[in-house]
């Protein structure tokens, strides 16, 4: 299962550069999946690997969802980035262990993928991707060391990426135009959702719904475990039907007063929420990453095959979620060391 394992690692690196689960899935579906299918990988394993690995973009910094959560919950985005790092790596590790175990049990899943290369070929391949780790180190290192804010890091990362494209001769007028249009559409859609969520928050505050919701949950039990279970179930169910950004901004007005009233660490719980949103990206009937994979591959795979392929990855996500809940230090250790 070397190609599948490599796809998980590549997705983690790409996620650290893009900060978007959907962008990671879209890119890797065109790069990794065709290569795995060419070597007769099981279609479910090939597509499921990329669909699930794409969700790493939600946890591994710089994540768009972490930024939105930090802004809305008034939590340090830098702390959230540090908090998401280890859980993101844990998720990737669990994916890899699961892939290796499944292929060991059933070698047919990995087809006839016997790809060998000498050290010269490996070195040439690494030379071609060196700008990516440099870009990641520059952006994240600057944030963690306090040289610039997450917003400034975005501008620096964009400038560095443009410089790389310029030196490679790919920064054409058409590419710039497409990038600007895509950025404008994405930014406008996020701000429309933000504006709507602010109106929604104000109306909820006037109606007293957040207080009633808190009383409903706390009326059963005031124990932290009950609050976690209740919120997790809400996100798992709603995540099947609502996209991650919309769900995050629609539910935070209800969830935050409950968390603040129970004196729950918002950085730690933010990572729990983002992990739950990750799971929603691959669960039917509206697993956005799954539809991205299907759209990129067309008729070469069936939608049902992709959903079937992510099943074991969802199990690993639930295991990772359990670790994050039971071991808060997994999320809080790095922020405490850095801040």
PDB file of C-alpha atoms in Angstrom, residues 25 38 107 113 133 168 179 198 203 225 234 237 315:
ATOM      1  CA  UNK A  25      -8.964  16.580  -2.151  1.00  0.00           C
ATOM      2  CA  UNK A  38      -3.191   2.468 -12.964  1.00  0.00           C
ATOM      3  CA  UNK A 107      -2.889  -7.734  -0.513  1.00  0.00           C
ATOM      4  CA  UNK A 113       1.847  -1.730  -7.288  1.00  0.00           C
ATOM      5  CA  UNK A 133       8.214  22.636   2.507  1.00  0.00           C
ATOM      6  CA  UNK A 168       9.056  28.391 -13.008  1.00  0.00           C
ATOM      7  CA  UNK A 179      -6.536  32.938  -9.289  1.00  0.00           C
ATOM      8  CA  UNK A 198     -23.882  37.721  12.622  1.00  0.00           C
ATOM      9  CA  UNK A 203     -31.660  37.291  16.472  1.00  0.00           C
ATOM     10  CA  UNK A 225     -18.467  14.466  29.430  1.00  0.00           C
ATOM     11  CA  UNK A 234     -25.172  17.401  17.156  1.00  0.00           C
ATOM     12  CA  UNK A 237     -25.743  14.445  12.635  1.00  0.00           C
ATOM     13  CA  UNK A 315     -13.593   4.662  11.951  1.00  0.00           C
TER      14      UNK A 315
END
